[in-house]
Coordinates of C-alpha atoms in Angstrom, one line a residue:
Chain X
M82 CA -0.2 -8.7 -2.1
Q83 CA -3.9 -8.7 -1.2
A84 CA -3.3 -6.5 1.8
A85 CA -1.3 -4.0 -0.3
M86 CA -4.0 -3.7 -2.9
F87 CA -6.6 -3.3 -0.3
E88 CA -4.6 -0.6 1.4
D89 CA -4.3 1.2 -1.9
F90 CA -8.0 1.0 -2.4
V91 CA -8.7 2.4 1.1
G92 CA -6.2 5.1 0.5
T93 CA -7.5 6.3 -2.8
R94 CA -11.2 5.7 -2.5
G95 CA -11.8 6.1 1.2
Q96 CA -12.7 9.7 1.3
A97 CA -15.1 9.5 -1.7
L98 CA -16.8 6.5 -0.1
Q99 CA -17.1 8.4 3.2
R100 CA -18.8 11.2 1.4
F101 CA -21.3 8.7 0.0
A102 CA -21.8 7.3 3.5
Y103 CA -22.4 10.8 4.9
L104 CA -25.2 11.4 2.3
L105 CA -26.8 8.2 3.5
T106 CA -26.4 8.8 7.2
S107 CA -26.3 12.6 7.6
D108 CA -23.6 12.2 10.3
W109 CA -19.8 12.2 9.6
A110 CA -18.9 9.9 12.6
L111 CA -21.6 7.4 11.6
A112 CA -20.4 7.7 8.0
E113 CA -16.9 6.6 9.0
D114 CA -18.4 3.8 11.1
L115 CA -20.4 2.6 8.1
L116 CA -17.4 2.8 5.8
Q117 CA -15.1 0.9 8.1
T118 CA -17.8 -1.8 8.6
A119 CA -18.3 -2.2 4.9
L120 CA -14.5 -2.3 4.2
A121 CA -14.1 -4.9 7.0
R122 CA -16.7 -7.1 5.4
A123 CA -15.2 -6.7 1.9
Y124 CA -11.6 -7.4 2.9
P125 CA -11.9 -11.2 3.3
R126 CA -13.2 -11.5 -0.3
W127 CA -10.8 -8.9 -1.7
S128 CA -8.8 -11.3 -3.9
R129 CA -12.0 -12.3 -5.7
I130 CA -13.5 -8.9 -6.1
E131 CA -10.5 -6.7 -6.7
S132 CA -10.2 -7.5 -10.4
D133 CA -13.9 -6.8 -11.0
N134 CA -15.4 -3.6 -9.6
P135 CA -14.4 -3.4 -5.9
E136 CA -15.9 0.0 -5.5
A137 CA -19.4 -1.2 -6.6
Y138 CA -19.0 -4.1 -4.2
V139 CA -18.1 -1.9 -1.3
R140 CA -21.0 0.5 -2.1
K141 CA -23.4 -2.4 -2.1
I142 CA -22.2 -3.6 1.3
M143 CA -22.6 0.0 2.6
V144 CA -26.1 0.3 1.3
N145 CA -27.1 -3.1 2.8
T146 CA -25.5 -2.3 6.1
W147 CA -27.0 1.1 6.3
S148 CA -30.4 -0.4 5.5
S149 CA -30.1 -2.8 8.3
W150 CA -29.1 0.0 10.7
W151 CA -32.0 2.1 9.5
R152 CA -34.5 -0.7 10.1
R153 CA -33.2 -1.4 13.6
H154 CA -32.5 2.1 15.0
W155 CA -33.8 4.9 12.9
R156 CA -37.2 6.5 13.5
S157 CA -38.6 9.8 12.4
E158 CA -36.4 12.1 14.5
V159 CA -34.2 14.2 12.4
P160 CA -31.4 16.4 13.8
T161 CA -32.2 20.1 13.5
G162 CA -30.0 23.0 12.5
I163 CA -26.4 23.6 13.6
L164 CA -25.7 27.2 14.5
P165 CA -22.2 28.6 14.6
D166 CA -21.3 29.3 18.2
S167 CA -18.7 31.9 17.7
A168 CA -18.4 35.1 15.8
G169 CA -16.5 35.0 12.5
P170 CA -17.0 35.5 8.8
D171 CA -20.7 35.4 8.0
H172 CA -21.2 32.0 6.3
S173 CA -24.7 31.8 7.5
A174 CA -26.1 31.6 4.0
D175 CA -23.9 28.7 3.1
V176 CA -24.7 26.9 6.3
D177 CA -28.4 27.5 5.8
R178 CA -28.3 26.2 2.3
R179 CA -26.5 23.0 3.2
E180 CA -28.6 22.5 6.3
A181 CA -31.7 22.8 4.2
V182 CA -30.4 20.0 2.0
R183 CA -29.2 17.9 4.8
V184 CA -32.6 18.0 6.6
A185 CA -34.6 17.4 3.5
L186 CA -32.4 14.5 2.5
A187 CA -32.6 13.0 6.0
R188 CA -36.4 13.1 5.8
L189 CA -36.5 11.0 2.6
P190 CA -37.4 7.4 3.0
A191 CA -34.3 5.2 3.0
R192 CA -34.7 3.8 -0.4
Q193 CA -35.3 7.2 -2.0
R194 CA -32.3 8.6 -0.2
A195 CA -30.1 5.7 -1.5
V196 CA -31.4 6.2 -5.1
V197 CA -30.7 9.9 -5.3
T198 CA -27.3 9.6 -3.7
L199 CA -26.3 6.9 -6.1
R200 CA -27.8 8.6 -9.1
Y201 CA -26.8 12.2 -8.6
H202 CA -23.7 12.1 -6.4
Q203 CA -22.1 8.8 -7.4
D204 CA -23.2 9.4 -11.0
L205 CA -24.5 5.9 -11.6
S206 CA -27.0 5.1 -14.3
E207 CA -30.5 3.9 -13.6
Q208 CA -29.4 0.4 -14.6
Q209 CA -26.4 0.4 -12.3
V210 CA -28.5 1.7 -9.3
A211 CA -31.1 -1.0 -10.0
Q212 CA -28.5 -3.7 -9.9
L213 CA -26.9 -2.4 -6.8
L214 CA -30.1 -2.1 -4.9
G215 CA -31.7 -5.2 -6.3
I216 CA -34.7 -3.4 -7.8
S217 CA -35.9 -2.7 -11.3
P218 CA -34.8 0.3 -13.3
G219 CA -38.4 1.5 -13.4
T220 CA -38.5 1.5 -9.6
V221 CA -35.3 3.5 -9.6
K222 CA -36.8 6.0 -12.0
S223 CA -40.0 6.4 -9.9
Q224 CA -38.2 6.6 -6.6
A225 CA -35.9 9.3 -8.0
A226 CA -38.9 11.3 -9.3
K227 CA -40.6 11.1 -5.9
A228 CA -37.5 12.1 -4.1
L229 CA -37.0 15.1 -6.4
A230 CA -40.6 16.1 -6.0
R231 CA -40.2 16.0 -2.3
L232 CA -37.0 17.9 -2.2
R233 CA -38.4 20.5 -4.6
A234 CA -41.5 21.0 -2.4
E235 CA -39.3 21.5 0.7
G236 CA -37.3 24.2 -1.2
A237 CA -34.0 22.3 -0.7
L238 CA -33.0 22.9 -4.4
D239 CA -34.0 26.5 -4.6
M240 CA -30.5 27.9 -4.0
Y241 CA -28.9 25.6 -6.4
R242 CA -30.9 26.4 -9.5
T243 CA -28.8 28.4 -12.0
D244 CA -30.1 30.6 -14.8
Q245 CA -31.3 28.5 -17.7
S246 CA -29.7 29.9 -20.9
A247 CA -30.8 28.7 -24.3
G248 CA -29.1 25.7 -25.8
G249 CA -26.7 23.3 -24.2
N250 CA -24.5 20.4 -25.1
Chain O
M290 CA -29.6 11.0 -21.2
A291 CA -29.0 14.6 -20.1
L292 CA -30.0 15.6 -16.6
N293 CA -32.8 18.0 -16.2
H294 CA -32.6 21.2 -14.3
D295 CA -33.8 19.8 -11.0
E296 CA -31.4 16.8 -11.3
L297 CA -28.5 19.1 -11.9
A298 CA -29.5 21.3 -9.0
L299 CA -29.7 18.1 -6.8
S300 CA -26.3 17.0 -8.0
D301 CA -24.8 20.4 -7.0
A302 CA -26.6 20.3 -3.7
L303 CA -25.2 16.8 -2.8
D304 CA -21.7 17.9 -3.8
D305 CA -22.1 21.0 -1.6
L306 CA -23.5 19.0 1.3
A307 CA -20.5 16.8 1.4
R308 CA -18.1 19.7 1.2
D309 CA -17.6 19.9 5.0
Q310 CA -15.8 16.6 5.0
S311 CA -12.8 16.5 7.3
E312 CA -9.4 15.0 6.5
A313 CA -9.2 11.2 6.3
P314 CA -8.7 9.8 9.8
A315 CA -5.2 8.6 10.5
G316 CA -5.2 4.9 10.8
R317 CA -8.3 4.2 8.8
Y318 CA -6.7 1.2 7.1
A319 CA -5.4 -0.1 10.4
A320 CA -8.8 0.3 12.0
V321 CA -10.4 -1.7 9.3
R322 CA -7.9 -4.5 9.7
R323 CA -8.5 -4.6 13.5
R324 CA -12.2 -5.0 12.8
V325 CA -11.4 -7.9 10.5
V326 CA -9.3 -9.5 13.2
R327 CA -12.0 -8.9 15.9
H328 CA -14.6 -10.5 13.6
R329 CA -12.4 -13.5 13.0
I330 CA -11.8 -13.9 16.8
R331 CA -15.5 -13.8 17.4
Q332 CA -16.1 -16.4 14.8
V333 CA -13.5 -18.7 16.1
A334 CA -14.7 -18.2 19.7
A335 CA -18.3 -18.9 18.7
G336 CA -17.1 -22.2 17.2
G337 CA -16.0 -23.3 20.7
A338 CA -12.3 -22.9 20.2
L339 CA -10.2 -19.9 20.7
A340 CA -7.2 -19.9 18.5
V341 CA -5.7 -16.5 18.3
T342 CA -2.2 -16.8 17.0
A343 CA 0.6 -14.4 17.6
A344 CA 0.9 -13.9 13.9
L345 CA -2.7 -12.8 13.6
V346 CA -2.3 -10.3 16.4
A347 CA 0.9 -9.1 14.9
I348 CA -0.8 -8.3 11.6
A349 CA -3.5 -6.4 13.2
V350 CA -1.4 -4.4 15.6
A351 CA 2.0 -3.8 14.0
V352 CA 1.1 -1.2 11.5
P353 CA 4.3 0.1 10.0
A354 CA 5.2 3.7 10.5
G355 CA 3.7 5.8 7.8
R356 CA 1.0 3.4 6.8
T357 CA -1.8 5.6 8.2
G358 CA -4.3 4.7 5.5
S359 CA -4.4 8.4 4.5
N360 CA -3.5 9.5 1.1
P361 CA -2.4 13.0 0.1
A362 CA -4.7 12.8 -2.9
S363 CA -7.8 11.8 -1.0
S364 CA -7.4 14.6 1.5
R365 CA -8.7 16.9 -1.2
R366 CA -12.4 17.3 -1.3
V367 CA -13.7 16.4 -4.7
P368 CA -17.1 15.1 -5.8
G369 CA -17.5 11.4 -6.2
W370 CA -17.3 11.6 -10.0
A371 CA -14.0 13.4 -10.0
L372 CA -10.5 11.9 -9.8
P373 CA -9.1 12.0 -6.3
W374 CA -5.7 13.3 -7.6
P375 CA -3.8 16.3 -6.3
D376 CA -4.3 19.9 -7.3
H377 CA -1.0 20.8 -8.9
R378 CA -1.6 24.5 -9.4
N379 CA 1.4 26.3 -8.2
G380 CA 0.4 29.9 -8.4
S381 CA 2.3 30.6 -11.5
V382 CA -0.9 31.5 -13.4
P383 CA -3.6 33.8 -12.0
Q384 CA -6.9 32.1 -11.4
R385 CA -8.7 34.5 -13.8
V386 CA -6.4 33.3 -16.6
L387 CA -7.4 29.7 -15.8
D388 CA -11.0 30.7 -15.7
G389 CA -10.5 31.9 -19.2
A390 CA -9.7 28.3 -20.2
V391 CA -13.0 27.2 -18.8
T392 CA -14.7 30.0 -20.7
A393 CA -12.9 28.9 -23.9
W394 CA -14.2 25.3 -23.3
R395 CA -17.8 26.6 -22.9
R396 CA -17.5 28.5 -26.2
A397 CA -15.7 25.7 -28.1
F398 CA -17.8 22.8 -27.1
G399 CA -21.3 24.3 -27.2
P400 CA -23.6 23.8 -30.2
A401 CA -22.6 26.0 -33.2
G402 CA -23.0 29.6 -32.4
R403 CA -23.9 29.1 -28.7
E404 CA -22.0 28.8 -25.5
L405 CA -22.6 26.0 -23.1
R406 CA -24.6 27.1 -20.0
K407 CA -22.5 28.1 -17.1
P408 CA -20.8 24.9 -15.8
G409 CA -21.1 23.4 -12.4
R410 CA -18.1 22.8 -10.2
V411 CA -14.7 22.8 -11.8
I412 CA -12.1 20.5 -10.4
W413 CA -8.6 21.7 -11.1
Y414 CA -5.6 19.4 -11.5
V415 CA -3.1 21.4 -13.6
G416 CA -3.0 25.1 -14.1
Q417 CA 0.5 26.5 -14.5
T418 CA 3.1 27.7 -16.8
A419 CA 5.1 25.1 -18.7
A420 CA 7.8 24.7 -21.4
A421 CA 10.1 27.2 -19.7
G422 CA 7.3 29.6 -19.2
Q423 CA 6.2 29.7 -22.9
D424 CA 2.8 28.1 -22.4
V425 CA 0.0 27.7 -19.9
A426 CA -1.0 24.1 -19.4
V427 CA -4.4 23.1 -18.0
I428 CA -6.1 19.9 -16.9
F429 CA -9.5 20.1 -15.3
E430 CA -12.8 18.3 -14.9
V431 CA -16.1 20.0 -15.1
A432 CA -19.8 19.2 -14.6
G433 CA -21.5 20.0 -17.9
P434 CA -25.1 19.7 -19.1
T435 CA -24.6 16.2 -20.6
G436 CA -22.3 14.9 -18.0
H437 CA -18.8 15.4 -16.6
R438 CA -16.0 16.3 -18.8
L439 CA -12.2 16.0 -18.6
V440 CA -10.6 18.9 -20.4
V441 CA -6.9 19.3 -21.2
G442 CA -4.9 21.8 -23.3
S443 CA -2.7 24.8 -23.4
A444 CA -2.3 28.3 -24.7
R445 CA 0.7 30.6 -25.4
A446 CA 1.5 32.4 -22.2
S447 CA 2.0 35.7 -24.0
Q448 CA -1.6 35.5 -25.3
V449 CA -3.4 34.8 -22.1
M450 CA -1.4 35.8 -19.0
K451 CA -2.7 39.3 -18.9
G452 CA -6.2 38.1 -18.9
Q453 CA -6.6 38.2 -22.7
P454 CA -9.1 35.7 -24.2
G455 CA -6.2 34.3 -26.2
S456 CA -6.4 31.1 -28.2
W457 CA -6.7 27.9 -26.1
A458 CA -6.1 24.6 -27.8
L459 CA -8.3 22.3 -25.8
E460 CA -9.5 18.7 -26.0
A461 CA -12.4 17.3 -24.0
V462 CA -13.6 13.8 -23.4
R463 CA -16.1 12.2 -21.0
A464 CA -14.6 12.2 -17.5
P465 CA -13.2 8.8 -16.7
S466 CA -14.6 6.9 -13.7
P467 CA -12.3 7.4 -10.7
S468 CA -12.2 3.6 -10.4
D469 CA -11.3 3.0 -14.0
V470 CA -9.2 6.0 -15.1
G471 CA -6.3 4.1 -16.7
P472 CA -2.7 4.6 -16.0
A473 CA -2.4 8.4 -16.8
I474 CA -3.8 11.4 -18.5
G475 CA -1.7 13.4 -20.8
F476 CA -1.4 15.6 -23.9
N477 CA 1.3 17.0 -26.2
M478 CA 2.2 20.6 -26.4
P479 CA 4.5 22.3 -28.9
A480 CA 7.0 24.9 -27.7
S481 CA 9.5 27.0 -29.4
R482 CA 13.2 26.1 -29.2
P483 CA 15.5 29.0 -28.6
A484 CA 17.9 30.1 -31.3
P485 CA 20.2 29.0 -32.8
K486 CA 18.3 25.7 -33.1
A487 CA 15.0 27.4 -33.8
G488 CA 12.0 25.2 -34.4
L489 CA 9.4 23.4 -32.3
D490 CA 10.0 20.8 -29.6
N491 CA 7.2 18.5 -28.4
W492 CA 6.5 18.7 -24.7
I493 CA 4.4 16.2 -22.8
V494 CA 2.2 17.0 -19.8
E495 CA 1.4 13.7 -18.1
M496 CA -0.6 13.3 -14.9
A497 CA -0.7 9.9 -13.1
G498 CA -1.8 9.0 -9.6
P499 CA 0.1 10.6 -6.8
R500 CA 2.0 7.4 -5.9
V501 CA 3.8 7.4 -9.2
R502 CA 7.3 8.7 -8.5
R503 CA 8.9 8.4 -12.0
L504 CA 7.8 8.4 -15.6
D505 CA 9.6 6.7 -18.4
W506 CA 9.0 7.1 -22.1
T507 CA 10.4 6.5 -25.6
A508 CA 10.5 9.2 -28.3
V509 CA 11.5 8.8 -31.9
T510 CA 13.1 12.2 -32.8
T511 CA 14.9 13.8 -35.7
S512 CA 18.2 12.7 -34.1
G513 CA 17.2 9.1 -33.4
T514 CA 15.2 7.2 -30.7
R515 CA 15.6 8.6 -27.2
A516 CA 14.6 7.0 -23.9
G517 CA 13.4 9.7 -21.5
T518 CA 12.8 9.6 -17.8
A519 CA 11.6 12.2 -15.3
S520 CA 10.7 12.3 -11.6
T521 CA 7.2 13.3 -10.9
S522 CA 5.8 15.9 -8.6
R523 CA 3.0 13.9 -6.9
G524 CA 2.4 12.2 -10.2
L525 CA 2.8 15.1 -12.6
V526 CA 5.5 15.4 -15.2
V527 CA 6.0 18.2 -17.8
A528 CA 8.9 17.2 -20.0
D529 CA 10.6 18.1 -23.3
T530 CA 10.6 15.1 -25.6
G531 CA 12.5 16.7 -28.4
Q532 CA 11.6 17.1 -32.1
V533 CA 9.6 13.9 -32.4
T534 CA 8.6 12.1 -35.5
R535 CA 6.3 9.6 -33.8
Q536 CA 3.9 9.6 -30.9
V537 CA 5.6 9.5 -27.6
L538 CA 5.2 6.1 -25.9
L539 CA 4.9 5.8 -22.2
T540 CA 6.9 2.8 -21.0
G541 CA 6.9 3.1 -17.2
L542 CA 5.0 4.6 -14.3
I543 CA 7.2 3.7 -11.4
T544 CA 6.0 3.6 -7.8
S545 CA 7.5 2.2 -4.7
R546 CA 6.2 -1.2 -5.8
G547 CA 7.7 -1.0 -9.3
N548 CA 6.2 -0.3 -12.7
V549 CA 2.4 -0.2 -12.5
L550 CA 2.0 0.3 -16.3
S551 CA 0.9 -3.1 -17.5
H552 CA 1.7 -2.3 -21.2
A553 CA 3.2 0.6 -23.0
A554 CA 0.7 3.4 -24.0
Y555 CA 0.8 6.5 -26.1
V556 CA 0.6 9.9 -24.4
G557 CA -3.0 10.9 -24.7
L558 CA -6.4 11.0 -23.2
P559 CA -8.4 8.0 -21.8
G560 CA -10.5 6.5 -24.5
T561 CA -8.9 8.1 -27.5
N562 CA -7.3 6.2 -30.3
P563 CA -3.7 7.2 -30.8
A564 CA -3.5 5.5 -34.2
S565 CA -6.4 7.4 -35.7
Q566 CA -6.0 9.8 -38.6
G567 CA -6.6 13.4 -39.1
G568 CA -5.2 15.1 -36.0
Q569 CA -7.1 13.1 -33.3
P570 CA -6.3 13.8 -29.7
G571 CA -2.9 12.5 -28.7
L572 CA -1.0 13.3 -31.9
P573 CA 1.8 15.7 -31.4
V574 CA 2.4 18.8 -33.4
L575 CA 5.9 18.1 -34.6
A576 CA 8.8 20.5 -34.8
L577 CA 9.1 22.2 -38.1
P578 CA 12.1 21.5 -40.3
A579 CA 14.7 24.2 -40.9
A580 CA 13.5 27.2 -42.8
L581 CA 13.7 27.3 -46.6
R582 CA 16.5 29.3 -48.3
L583 CA 14.7 31.1 -51.0
P584 CA 16.2 32.9 -54.0
T585 CA 16.1 36.7 -54.0
S586 CA 14.2 36.7 -57.2
F587 CA 11.4 34.6 -55.6
R588 CA 8.2 36.5 -55.0
L589 CA 6.2 34.6 -52.3
V590 CA 2.5 34.1 -52.9
G591 CA 1.8 31.9 -50.0
G592 CA 3.3 29.3 -47.7
T593 CA 2.6 27.0 -44.8
G594 CA 4.5 25.1 -42.1
A595 CA 2.5 22.3 -40.6
T596 CA 2.2 18.7 -39.4
G597 CA -0.1 16.6 -41.6
A598 CA -2.2 17.7 -44.6
G599 CA -2.5 21.4 -45.4
S600 CA -3.1 23.9 -48.1
I601 CA -2.0 27.3 -49.6
D602 CA -4.6 29.6 -50.9
A603 CA -3.6 31.7 -53.8
G604 CA -6.0 34.4 -52.6
A605 CA -5.6 37.8 -54.2
A606 CA -2.8 36.6 -56.4
A607 CA -5.1 34.2 -58.3
G608 CA -5.1 35.2 -62.0
D609 CA -2.1 37.5 -61.5
V610 CA 0.2 35.8 -64.0
K611 CA 2.6 37.8 -66.2
P612 CA 4.3 36.6 -69.3
G613 CA 7.7 35.0 -68.8
Q614 CA 7.0 34.2 -65.1
R615 CA 7.3 30.8 -63.6
E616 CA 5.3 29.2 -60.8
V617 CA 7.7 27.5 -58.3
I618 CA 7.2 25.5 -55.1
F619 CA 9.9 25.1 -52.6
A620 CA 9.6 22.5 -49.8
R621 CA 11.5 20.8 -47.0
C622 CA 10.0 18.0 -45.0
Y623 CA 10.7 15.0 -42.7
G624 CA 8.6 12.1 -41.7
P625 CA 7.4 8.7 -42.9
A626 CA 5.3 10.0 -45.8
P627 CA 6.2 12.1 -48.8
L628 CA 4.5 15.4 -49.8
Q629 CA 2.0 15.1 -52.6
I630 CA 1.4 18.6 -54.1
R631 CA -1.9 19.0 -55.8
L632 CA -3.8 21.8 -57.4
L633 CA -6.4 23.3 -55.0
H634 CA -9.8 23.8 -56.6
H635 CA -12.4 24.7 -54.0
Q636 CA -15.3 23.6 -56.3
D637 CA -13.8 20.2 -57.1
L638 CA -11.9 18.7 -54.2
I639 CA -11.9 15.1 -55.5
S640 CA -10.2 15.3 -58.8
Q641 CA -7.2 17.3 -57.9
H642 CA -4.3 17.3 -60.4
V643 CA -1.0 16.1 -58.9
L644 CA 1.7 18.6 -59.6
G645 CA 4.5 16.6 -58.0
V646 CA 5.7 14.4 -55.2
I647 CA 8.5 15.6 -52.8
R648 CA 10.6 13.1 -50.9
C649 CA 10.8 13.9 -47.1
D650 CA 14.5 13.6 -46.6
N651 CA 14.8 16.9 -44.7
A652 CA 16.5 18.4 -47.8
E653 CA 15.2 21.5 -49.7
H654 CA 13.4 20.6 -53.0
E655 CA 12.2 22.8 -55.8
L656 CA 9.2 22.0 -57.9
L657 CA 8.5 23.8 -61.2
V658 CA 4.8 24.0 -62.1
P659 CA 4.3 23.6 -65.8
A660 CA 1.9 25.9 -67.7
R661 CA 1.3 28.2 -64.8
Q662 CA -1.6 26.2 -63.4
V663 CA -1.7 27.3 -59.8
L664 CA -2.7 30.9 -60.2
T665 CA -5.4 29.8 -62.7
H666 CA -6.8 27.8 -59.8
D667 CA -7.3 28.4 -56.1
G668 CA -3.9 27.4 -54.8
V669 CA -2.1 24.2 -53.8
N670 CA -3.1 21.3 -51.5
V671 CA -0.5 19.4 -49.5
Q672 CA -1.3 15.8 -48.9
T673 CA 0.9 13.8 -46.6
G674 CA 0.8 11.6 -43.5
E675 CA -0.2 12.9 -40.1
M676 CA 3.4 12.5 -38.7
T677 CA 5.2 14.4 -41.5
S678 CA 6.3 18.0 -40.8
Y679 CA 7.1 20.5 -43.5
W680 CA 7.6 23.9 -44.9
V681 CA 6.1 24.6 -48.3
D682 CA 6.3 28.0 -50.1
F683 CA 4.7 28.9 -53.4
G684 CA 5.6 31.8 -55.5
I685 CA 6.6 33.4 -58.7
M686 CA 10.0 33.6 -60.3
P687 CA 11.2 35.1 -63.6

């Protein structure tokens, strides 16, 4: 029964968690490695966590695992742009836009990257992010503000700003 | 708290960055299980004894055919906040028509007199004709200024299929968390029944996870209680539940492992209260009863056919009372509550004089109004329960 429930979770949430891992690692292969590592660590405890919030638990393992990888292996080197190597439809604007975000995100300190990914991609509240990372909500707020300022300064958000019409919901 | 412009831009940027994701690797689940086994073997070996049993190896290696760990739902690229459920659009409705539903949502759910700003990414789940082609049903999630929204609803196909703005009946709630969405998402949709049994049937559009193969429900109808069942298409069912007199109750979401519905639930949206009053989300628009057979001498002033409370405005006829004429109300209704017919007075909605009470036995009733009161007021008010359906006509007879 535990195996079946775990397999269900892997099947339904795996891709979403891999995207989260990619935003942390900037590399799809590394993201899959991070995801499988975290899932393997979560599985022995599955019967205890499955009824609570298993996704939050797995995310926490992913962040902690990635942090340990970051401290051991990562330095300041950041992969540069990927150019298409064959002629085809011109998606260069899309590639440039995403590459700008990827590079700017990769340049953020580890904690800031984790905070913005959890806040603005995983849609967690400041309180939830604080609990997951073991920091205060105030620190979440300040880390997010610093990350946004840095991304703004690098121009990574320029192509995602829409026209600001009056009003809103 | 609403996100500011930079935060919204960053949210879009992160969604866009993760868009290049490839399909889920085949065997992800098996790979995870092998890691678990290898870790256990290392632990056991580190303890000085190696005890790898044949059973442990069998569990790790013998992955049954088909259990690849991939999921047809999760192969679709959706943002982390969206449901990882399939896109059921089948091409029966042009995308520009579906975009009209998003526009209608922006207009309907913005502050009074203003549209919502252009939304972020729209994640489509349902966008197709339904009810034998009479309607267009939609289910989508959208990133709005104050968070993500789940929007469901429909429109008459004849009113929107050529790109007209039409009239969309939409409901919007906060988008549920993908890890806590509940058993299913659904809504009710009225559709005309063809002659000779003219009227309205209630249809349900119910979307569950893609592993759900069959949907079971119970509907109390004008011809008794009916148990319904339908096979799903990757979790989606669109079904005619008949002329219901109660909310439709889901009793089963059947997967390969049996019924995953822990308890019966009304068709509706996550987080809505199906027992609430006043036309809250989830309450069906019931089929109308048979049309009234009116005398030839009856001059119609106004009428209404509806589910739940309503009114008839005397309008231009107010004050138009000739000597010798009588004010008459004809009505037919069915449902748990009777019709209470009151005088309508726009300036004094509280103290409304009761003209009469009509029993809802699906028979035609005539109510004579003494002293020609209606046309000296603003019309009539129909008070009844939310699950009572009726025709009421008011007019003048000699």
